Amino acid sequence: MSGTDAIPEFPKRSAADGADVSLTNMSALTSGPGVRSLWEVAAIAAVAVLIIGGAEFLLRFFQVPHYVLPPPSTIFMALITEFPHIAPHLGHTLVELLAGFAIGASIGLVMAAVITQVPFLEKIIAPYILLLVTTPMLALVPLLILRLGFGYEPRIVAVALAAGPMVMINAATGFRRVDSAKIALARSYGASTLQIFWKIRAPMALPMILVGLMIGAIFGLLTAVGAEMVGGGFGLGNRLTTYSSMIQMPQFFAVVLILSILGILIYMLFFLIGKKWASWEA
Amino acid sequence: MNAVDAKPVKLAVRSATKVYRTASGDLLALDRCNLEIGRNEIVSVVGPSGCGKTTLLWSMSGLHSLTQGEILLDGQALTGPHPDIGLVFQEANLLPWRDLDANIRFPFEIKGQTPDNEWIDHLLHRVGLGGFGGKYPRELSGGMQQRASIVRALSLKPSVLLMDEPFGALDSFTREEMNRLVEEIWLDTPTTIVFITHSIEEAIFLSDRVVVLSPRPGRVQAEYEVPFPRPRSLEIMATKEVFDLTNAIKREIVGSRKRAGETVREVQHAS
Ligand SMILES: Nc1ncnc2c1ncn2[C@@H]1O[C@H](COP(=O)(O)OP(=O)(O)O)[C@@H](O)[C@H]1O
Ligand SMILES: [Mg+2]
């Protein structure tokens, strides 16, 4: 039986191990804001009306000056009238976000897939990944600008640095979720390591990968805007600094609103992908 | 069914020894275990939990290498997973991201073969899952999931079927139903079956022979012929012979447990 040494042994695991009940579980994404009843939708809308209406009323009633906080209606008006001027900046921010995210997420995914196959390597690298995750990449932006100038490049690098480790750490959690019985199943049919990766490990990891991609994208957005605030004359972050320095608060808050909407769109995108491809876990 | 000696040996376990190397030291799971299974025989393996039943079965499937000894399939030493050997796991072990059809075709996908749709359809209907191909595992009851996993194991027409406590998680009623199903399938398409179970009743109902494994390290401690004709009716299962056999096996297991307990205590005293 010496020929079977190539077959690794699988640590015993209870079935419960497969369904880890962590905060970062995919169910947060798929079963969170799931299908809502009409009544719930109405209630959410009512709360929104109450908050916006209440703010509008209070701000006007107490005559809070616009440079402190403009009422919602003024912000909406500014959003509409100022949008043609903001749109190109939105485009710049999106370019940085997409490029940086694509680079960071790809590297993060590949690294997660590779290091989880080699437990020793993973142990060595883990502290550095943690360092990358916890270090605010924004802190590096002045340095990046010094090296790469005032164009897209430093921002794209910053976004990649912010998104990559987030994607990686979550994807690695996913890839680590080995279900020895499922791998044994594939092996019993003679599956190769590559087949086991694509047909068992990757689908098992997908929910966590999606969580990582979502968190990475949101961190990427924050970092892109932050980097734009540091230097270079374009992007939504630049608009924030410009408008606030000119005390154009309605326009300023219009940009804040756009950023909120961007964040929600990112969340919804991954929520829908999760719903379609990873709902088996919920 | 009781002329076991006349049957050619399909699967032989020869002096199987398995040592797990763990962080807390070596663990002897199987110790020179010997077992022969005739062609188209159904053999159940019972024994206390943790005695090495799964280890034995996985070794027989070629998934685990033995530390010493060998497994012979049709007289040939087994060196790894073999297409002639089908495995049914403790839990249904379906892939939750695939519907039933895709789950059952998984083995063909891995092997790069075109699935035998006619045979799969036949099997699906045989186990009462016709028309459920588009369902996902979570939409099915535990019994249905285990049926699907049996279809998956049989889809490649293995000549040996190894089952590791396949119905342990099911309620007793569903379990009896599944036992009957296995018997029916076997009567349809005779196969060599090794069946691990906790339930002595299940073992007697299904098997030609019941093998009792000793507490760890696992060794064959006793074997019992089950000479009743098939299909085994409820009447047969209610006879005194079955009752006596059940008790004999139970005593064997309980006795071995006691002896193991004594050794544990002795060891504790010694240390
Ligand atoms: N991969 C493994 N590594 C270390 N110990 C193991 C492993 N698999 C099983 N064991 C140990 O070997 C013994 C036999 O296990 P197993 O074959 O699963 O028993 P059973 O199926 O009879 O309950 C147990 O003590 C178990 O803890
Ligand atoms: Mg077991």
XYZ file of C-alpha atoms and ligand atoms in Angstrom:
581
model
C 0.000 0.000 0.000
C 2.991 2.307 -0.265
C 1.609 3.727 -3.506
C -1.235 5.408 -1.683
C 1.023 7.768 0.198
C 0.064 10.459 -2.266
C -3.392 10.461 -0.763
C -3.391 12.867 2.131
C -5.329 12.183 5.249
C -8.137 14.395 6.243
C -8.533 15.639 9.766
C -11.735 14.583 11.399
C -14.272 17.320 11.388
C -17.819 17.402 12.511
C -20.471 18.472 10.074
C -21.006 21.584 12.140
C -17.532 22.780 11.203
C -18.649 23.425 7.670
C -21.250 25.959 8.671
C -19.177 28.356 10.677
C -21.299 30.857 12.492
C -19.094 33.899 12.239
C -19.904 37.554 11.874
C -18.466 37.511 8.394
C -20.704 34.676 7.332
C -22.236 35.053 3.908
C -25.669 34.921 5.453
C -24.998 38.502 6.492
C -25.011 39.255 2.802
C -27.685 36.941 1.506
C -30.178 36.760 4.295
C -29.626 40.296 5.591
C -31.956 42.550 3.690
C -33.747 39.709 1.991
C -37.223 39.820 0.602
C -39.269 42.340 2.521
C -42.952 42.524 2.882
C -44.787 45.537 1.511
C -45.461 46.665 5.031
C -41.765 46.672 5.902
C -40.920 48.641 2.762
C -43.584 51.155 3.677
C -42.202 51.434 7.198
C -38.662 52.018 5.910
C -39.932 54.693 3.521
C -41.912 56.293 6.348
C -38.801 56.472 8.525
C -36.889 58.093 5.656
C -39.612 60.670 5.138
C -39.708 61.307 8.861
C -35.948 61.832 9.121
C -35.600 63.955 5.981
C -38.766 65.895 6.702
C -37.801 66.325 10.347
C -34.339 67.575 9.403
C -35.813 69.945 6.853
C -38.258 71.321 9.406
C -35.790 71.615 12.304
C -33.032 73.191 10.224
C -35.437 75.769 8.808
C -37.236 76.339 12.104
C -34.047 77.045 14.028
C -32.610 78.904 11.031
C -29.405 76.914 11.092
C -27.038 78.684 8.709
C -26.324 76.842 5.419
C -22.599 76.744 6.081
C -23.261 74.600 9.154
C -25.837 72.228 7.676
C -28.075 72.993 4.705
C -31.598 71.514 4.753
C -32.163 68.368 2.641
C -34.118 70.168 -0.069
C -31.214 72.541 -0.691
C -28.822 69.591 -0.900
C -31.070 67.856 -3.449
C -31.284 71.029 -5.510
C -27.500 71.409 -5.397
C -27.131 67.797 -6.484
C -29.274 68.448 -9.552
C -27.855 71.817 -10.574
C -24.252 70.993 -9.772
C -24.277 67.445 -11.156
C -22.883 68.339 -14.608
C -19.841 69.790 -12.825
C -19.528 66.850 -10.431
C -20.018 64.107 -13.045
C -16.474 64.183 -14.529
C -15.062 63.932 -11.015
C -17.338 60.989 -10.320
C -15.917 59.417 -13.478
C -12.349 59.905 -12.249
C -13.155 58.355 -8.879
C -14.812 55.382 -10.570
C -11.793 54.840 -12.847
C -9.480 54.802 -9.826
C -11.800 52.541 -7.883
C -12.302 50.039 -10.707
C -8.644 49.897 -11.721
C -7.321 49.709 -8.162
C -9.955 47.207 -7.103
C -9.357 44.975 -10.120
C -5.639 44.899 -9.421
C -5.918 44.519 -5.641
C -8.720 41.957 -5.710
C -6.980 39.787 -8.319
C -3.745 39.737 -6.381
C -5.637 39.170 -3.119
C -7.618 36.260 -4.552
C -4.626 34.535 -6.089
C -2.580 34.972 -2.920
C -5.405 33.646 -0.743
C -5.777 30.595 -2.979
C -2.045 29.934 -2.981
C -1.166 30.479 0.676
C -4.077 28.414 1.992
C -2.705 25.432 0.067
C 0.551 25.678 2.004
C -0.198 25.913 5.732
C 3.436 26.650 6.533
C 3.531 29.579 4.133
C 0.241 30.813 5.561
C 1.592 30.828 9.107
C 4.613 32.873 8.024
C 2.636 35.382 5.950
C -0.360 35.814 8.276
C 1.109 38.583 10.490
C 2.106 40.628 7.449
C -1.352 40.336 5.974
C -2.795 41.481 9.261
C -0.429 44.438 9.139
C -1.619 45.281 5.619
C -5.252 45.018 6.689
C -4.870 47.183 9.754
C -2.581 49.837 8.278
C -4.658 52.651 6.774
C -3.295 52.797 3.251
C -4.272 56.461 3.151
C -1.216 57.126 5.279
C 0.943 56.098 2.349
C -0.693 58.456 -0.134
C 1.669 61.424 0.383
C 4.574 59.071 -0.204
C 2.880 57.579 -3.278
C 2.249 61.038 -4.689
C 5.896 61.874 -4.174
C 6.857 58.812 -6.184
C 4.080 58.641 -8.758
C 2.960 62.237 -9.212
C -0.500 63.789 -9.095
C -2.262 61.576 -11.667
C -4.328 58.424 -11.344
C -1.372 56.246 -10.416
C -0.908 56.937 -6.684
C -4.652 56.660 -6.135
C -4.948 53.384 -8.023
C -2.049 51.984 -6.039
C -3.644 53.147 -2.782
C -6.994 51.586 -3.709
C -5.281 48.317 -4.642
C -3.363 48.337 -1.364
C -6.553 48.937 0.589
C -8.769 46.450 -1.245
C -6.268 43.639 -1.818
C -5.639 42.602 1.798
C -9.361 42.791 2.626
C -10.182 40.496 -0.262
C -7.312 38.240 0.613
C -8.042 37.809 4.304
C -11.701 36.967 3.683
C -11.030 34.735 0.685
C -8.394 32.900 2.719
C -11.001 32.236 5.403
C -13.171 30.803 2.643
C -10.444 28.632 1.157
C -9.538 27.380 4.614
C -13.023 25.998 5.068
C -12.016 22.529 4.007
C -14.780 20.026 4.232
C -12.758 16.830 4.359
C -15.749 14.689 3.416
C -16.361 16.670 0.217
C -12.713 16.542 -0.734
C -12.700 12.817 0.002
C -15.728 12.478 -2.247
C -13.901 14.120 -5.128
C -10.786 12.087 -4.439
C -12.741 8.860 -4.391
C -13.523 9.540 -8.053
C -9.875 10.208 -8.744
C -10.057 14.011 -8.833
C -6.792 15.888 -9.360
C -5.661 18.665 -7.046
C -6.739 21.195 -9.655
C -10.179 19.613 -9.998
C -10.559 19.622 -6.232
C -9.682 23.294 -6.211
C -12.145 24.330 -8.911
C -14.975 21.960 -8.081
C -14.844 21.864 -4.275
C -12.630 24.495 -2.682
C -13.562 27.438 -4.891
C -17.345 26.989 -4.658
C -17.027 26.426 -0.900
C -15.030 29.646 -0.611
C -17.287 31.706 -2.875
C -19.546 33.157 -0.162
C -16.540 34.413 1.798
C -14.872 35.621 -1.392
C -17.935 37.749 -2.120
C -17.855 39.178 1.401
C -14.188 40.014 0.868
C -14.849 41.619 -2.496
C -17.605 43.759 -1.033
C -15.560 44.940 1.941
C -12.588 45.466 -0.372
C -14.642 47.576 -2.775
C -15.984 49.751 0.021
C -12.532 50.209 1.527
C -11.300 50.975 -1.969
C -13.904 53.706 -2.357
C -12.945 55.264 0.974
C -9.283 55.160 0.060
C -9.841 56.611 -3.417
C -11.748 59.569 -1.968
C -9.229 60.031 0.807
C -6.341 59.992 -1.664
C -8.122 62.565 -3.817
C -8.383 64.833 -0.808
C -4.618 64.719 -0.312
C -3.550 65.982 -3.707
C -4.265 66.229 -7.410
C -6.992 68.467 -8.770
C -9.707 65.957 -9.625
C -12.034 63.302 -8.201
C -14.893 63.409 -5.720
C -12.470 63.765 -2.802
C -11.052 66.857 -4.446
C -14.613 68.209 -4.785
C -15.135 67.729 -1.051
C -12.052 69.761 -0.145
C -12.804 72.397 -2.773
C -16.468 72.887 -1.804
C -15.728 72.959 1.891
C -12.905 75.444 1.461
C -15.314 77.684 -0.489
C -18.030 77.049 2.098
C -20.356 75.714 -0.599
C -22.050 73.357 1.808
C -25.066 72.286 -0.315
C -22.632 71.167 -3.041
C -20.407 69.567 -0.436
C -23.265 67.508 0.944
C -24.415 66.656 -2.576
C -21.026 64.950 -3.060
C -21.384 63.194 0.296
C -24.772 61.950 -0.898
C -23.240 60.627 -4.127
C -20.626 58.755 -2.102
C -23.307 57.198 0.080
C -25.198 56.092 -2.995
C -21.998 54.606 -4.447
C -21.441 52.626 -1.268
C -24.990 51.320 -1.289
C -24.679 50.352 -4.965
C -21.511 48.383 -4.188
C -23.295 46.596 -1.382
C -26.303 45.840 -3.559
C -24.147 44.567 -6.406
C -22.476 41.962 -4.205
C -25.698 41.209 -2.431
C -27.324 40.318 -5.750
C -24.325 38.278 -6.884
C -24.408 36.448 -3.557
C -28.116 35.863 -3.923
C -27.562 34.296 -7.313
C -24.368 32.308 -6.774
C -24.039 31.712 -3.065
C -27.571 31.443 -1.775
C -27.041 27.728 -1.109
C -25.290 28.715 2.067
C -28.028 30.870 3.562
C -26.665 -16.832 1.288
C -24.824 -18.697 3.992
C -22.425 -20.521 1.729
C -19.959 -17.689 2.149
C -16.919 -19.885 1.814
C -17.978 -20.932 -1.649
C -17.936 -17.340 -2.954
C -14.836 -15.949 -4.559
C -13.258 -13.279 -2.398
C -14.024 -9.835 -3.779
C -12.298 -7.690 -1.205
C -9.703 -8.776 1.304
C -8.210 -6.864 4.205
C -4.841 -8.333 5.065
C -3.263 -7.494 8.395
C -4.391 -3.891 8.086
C -2.634 -1.606 10.535
C -3.197 2.115 10.656
C -1.321 4.593 12.803
C -2.435 8.223 12.810
C 0.379 10.558 13.601
C -1.153 13.354 15.634
C 0.227 16.296 17.552
C -0.343 14.427 20.812
C 1.454 11.326 19.598
C 0.787 8.266 17.521
C -2.656 6.732 17.595
C -3.125 3.111 16.637
C -6.525 2.971 14.938
C -6.337 -0.467 13.318
C -4.154 -3.307 14.495
C -3.556 -6.220 12.105
C -7.161 -6.344 11.059
C -8.141 -9.225 8.760
C -11.364 -9.499 6.835
C -12.574 -11.185 3.663
C -15.669 -10.225 1.777
C -17.109 -12.531 -0.847
C -18.459 -11.357 -4.183
C -21.969 -9.957 -3.830
C -21.907 -10.539 -0.119
C -23.305 -7.923 2.239
C -21.168 -7.554 5.325
C -21.966 -5.185 8.169
C -19.309 -3.867 10.489
C -20.415 -2.857 13.973
C -18.368 -1.756 16.920
C -18.059 0.916 19.572
C -17.676 4.480 18.399
C -14.087 5.441 17.649
C -12.949 1.835 17.179
C -11.718 2.417 13.653
C -14.702 1.545 11.455
C -14.399 4.608 9.254
C -10.644 4.146 9.104
C -11.165 0.580 7.911
C -13.727 1.585 5.306
C -11.665 4.472 3.949
C -8.708 2.151 3.670
C -10.866 -0.313 1.760
C -11.875 2.486 -0.594
C -8.265 3.390 -1.286
C -8.746 6.878 0.166
C -6.433 6.179 3.090
C -3.129 4.454 2.927
C -2.439 1.779 5.512
C 0.597 1.939 7.727
C 1.008 -1.790 7.241
C -0.894 -4.532 5.486
C -2.874 -4.310 2.294
C -6.283 -4.315 0.696
C -6.892 -6.686 -2.192
C -9.613 -6.039 -4.729
C -10.146 -9.126 -6.888
C -6.768 -10.280 -5.663
C -5.012 -7.078 -6.748
C -3.448 -4.762 -4.197
C -5.356 -1.486 -4.025
C -3.163 1.569 -4.481
C -5.723 4.347 -4.465
C -9.344 5.167 -5.247
C -10.717 2.639 -7.719
C -13.582 3.100 -10.207
C -14.991 -0.255 -9.163
C -15.528 0.967 -5.616
C -18.405 3.279 -4.739
C -18.499 5.132 -1.443
C -21.525 6.364 0.488
C -20.656 8.754 3.281
C -21.908 9.220 6.807
C -23.911 12.249 5.847
C -25.284 12.476 2.317
C -22.308 14.660 1.439
C -24.010 16.288 -1.521
C -22.510 19.491 -2.850
C -24.950 22.181 -1.720
C -24.202 24.508 -4.653
C -25.307 21.896 -7.181
C -28.795 20.614 -7.888
C -29.440 16.881 -7.724
C -28.721 16.307 -11.406
C -25.395 18.085 -11.183
C -24.582 16.251 -7.959
C -25.232 12.867 -9.487
C -23.226 13.739 -12.579
C -20.317 14.970 -10.482
C -18.387 11.658 -10.730
C -18.660 11.711 -14.521
C -17.493 15.313 -14.605
C -14.413 14.425 -12.568
C -13.654 11.470 -14.783
C -14.396 13.343 -17.986
C -16.982 10.746 -19.016
C -20.397 11.246 -20.547
C -22.976 10.312 -17.954
C -25.089 7.238 -18.547
C -28.373 9.139 -18.472
C -30.550 6.103 -18.945
C -28.996 4.314 -15.989
C -29.137 7.441 -13.817
C -32.798 7.955 -14.652
C -33.476 4.334 -13.844
C -31.725 4.716 -10.487
C -33.491 7.976 -9.680
C -36.848 6.361 -10.268
C -35.751 3.270 -8.386
C -35.130 5.327 -5.242
C -38.200 7.481 -5.762
C -36.413 10.650 -6.833
C -37.754 10.832 -10.391
C -38.459 14.456 -11.258
C -36.345 15.877 -8.424
C -33.274 16.513 -10.567
C -33.611 20.285 -10.429
C -33.892 20.463 -6.647
C -31.065 21.623 -4.435
C -29.973 19.478 -1.480
C -31.348 21.956 1.068
C -34.797 21.531 -0.478
C -34.772 17.806 0.242
C -35.258 15.804 3.429
C -32.348 13.909 4.941
C -33.701 10.643 3.582
C -34.014 12.019 0.066
C -30.500 13.444 0.244
C -29.113 10.077 1.248
C -31.058 8.421 -1.593
C -29.464 10.847 -4.011
C -26.044 10.063 -2.627
C -26.714 6.356 -3.154
C -27.677 7.079 -6.749
C -24.456 9.055 -7.136
C -22.436 6.148 -5.761
C -24.188 3.635 -8.030
C -24.116 5.836 -11.127
C -20.700 4.509 -12.136
C -21.861 0.904 -11.690
C -19.287 -0.051 -9.059
C -18.985 -3.727 -8.155
C -18.245 -2.810 -4.534
C -20.290 -0.392 -2.458
C -18.841 0.851 0.813
C -21.304 2.580 3.126
C -20.253 4.419 6.287
C -23.188 4.705 8.671
C -25.242 6.030 5.796
C -28.516 6.188 7.690
C -27.216 7.105 11.129
C -28.678 10.592 10.963
C -32.147 9.486 9.848
C -35.158 8.774 12.014
C -35.835 5.090 12.592
C -38.809 4.954 10.239
C -36.918 6.482 7.315
C -34.020 4.278 8.220
C -36.078 1.097 7.835
C -37.334 2.390 4.513
C -33.768 2.963 3.364
C -32.722 -0.493 4.522
C -35.481 -2.001 2.435
C -34.342 0.129 -0.495
C -30.767 -1.113 -0.210
C -32.047 -4.678 -0.131
C -34.202 -4.075 -3.206
C -31.346 -2.502 -5.106
C -29.114 -5.395 -4.139
C -31.723 -7.932 -5.289
C -31.953 -5.998 -8.593
C -28.238 -5.584 -9.133
C -26.165 -7.746 -6.832
C -23.168 -5.849 -5.521
C -20.578 -6.468 -2.853
C -21.557 -4.231 0.056
C -19.664 -3.330 3.193
C -21.996 -1.529 5.528
C -20.927 0.243 8.698
C -23.604 0.888 11.254
C -24.353 1.511 14.898
C -27.620 -0.323 14.667
C -27.463 -4.070 15.224
C -30.998 -4.406 13.838
C -29.977 -2.698 10.645
C -26.893 -4.904 10.419
C -28.928 -8.081 10.801
C -31.612 -6.969 8.401
C -29.138 -6.176 5.638
C -26.237 -8.540 5.971
C -25.094 -12.007 5.190
C -22.526 -11.559 7.906
C -22.058 -9.157 10.818
C -18.505 -8.362 11.867
C -17.883 -6.970 15.347
C -14.821 -4.775 15.662
C -13.001 -4.510 18.988
C -12.508 -1.134 20.696
C -9.528 0.776 19.392
C -7.244 -0.486 18.028
C -9.811 -2.055 15.731
C -9.587 -5.779 15.069
C -12.175 -8.294 14.079
C -13.427 -9.603 17.378
C -16.311 -11.790 16.289
C -18.304 -12.673 13.179
C -21.908 -13.786 12.926
C -23.592 -15.444 9.960
C -27.064 -14.150 9.245
C -28.713 -17.080 7.492
C -32.156 -15.649 6.758
C -33.570 -15.641 3.209
C -34.237 -12.437 1.290
C -36.232 -10.373 0.972
C -36.343 -10.265 4.737
C -39.858 -9.684 5.881
C -40.984 -8.078 9.109
C -42.030 -11.566 10.228
C -38.498 -12.887 9.907
C -37.145 -9.884 11.725
C -39.509 -10.627 14.614
C -38.430 -14.247 15.112
C -36.617 -15.582 18.130
C -33.551 -16.364 16.013
C -33.149 -12.710 15.138
C -33.764 -11.742 18.742
C -31.107 -14.154 19.988
C -28.632 -13.041 17.366
C -29.223 -9.387 18.272
C -28.578 -10.154 21.920
C -25.460 -12.152 21.192
C -23.982 -9.289 19.151
C -24.997 -6.750 21.755
C -23.332 -8.785 24.487
C -20.198 -9.064 22.404
C -19.989 -5.277 21.986
C -20.874 -4.452 25.580
C -18.438 -7.093 26.844
C -15.634 -5.667 24.747
C -16.432 -2.194 25.989
C -16.192 -3.360 29.589
C -12.869 -5.025 28.958
C -11.624 -1.848 27.284
C -12.834 0.202 30.247
C -10.901 -2.040 32.604
C -7.715 -1.611 30.622
C -8.187 2.140 30.655
C -8.592 2.075 34.406
C -5.549 -0.112 34.816
C -3.532 2.306 32.745
C -4.773 5.181 34.852
C -3.798 3.371 38.031
C -0.407 2.619 36.641
C 0.319 6.242 35.775
N -7.288 11.789 10.434
C -7.143 11.379 11.701
N -6.125 11.817 12.454
C -5.958 11.397 13.717
N -6.782 10.541 14.345
C -7.833 10.061 13.656
C -8.074 10.461 12.301
N -9.184 9.814 11.870
C -9.614 9.074 12.901
N -8.804 9.209 13.966
C -8.926 8.512 15.247
O -8.877 7.127 15.002
C -9.818 6.436 15.794
C -10.766 5.674 14.906
O -11.555 6.603 14.197
P -12.707 6.164 13.218
O -12.148 5.234 12.209
O -13.353 7.390 12.700
O -13.681 5.389 14.200
P -15.228 5.000 14.028
O -15.617 5.256 12.611
O -15.297 3.573 14.408
O -16.006 5.844 14.987
C -10.514 7.487 16.649
O -9.896 7.490 17.914
C -10.261 8.762 15.917
O -10.197 9.852 16.813
Mg -17.108 6.586 11.787
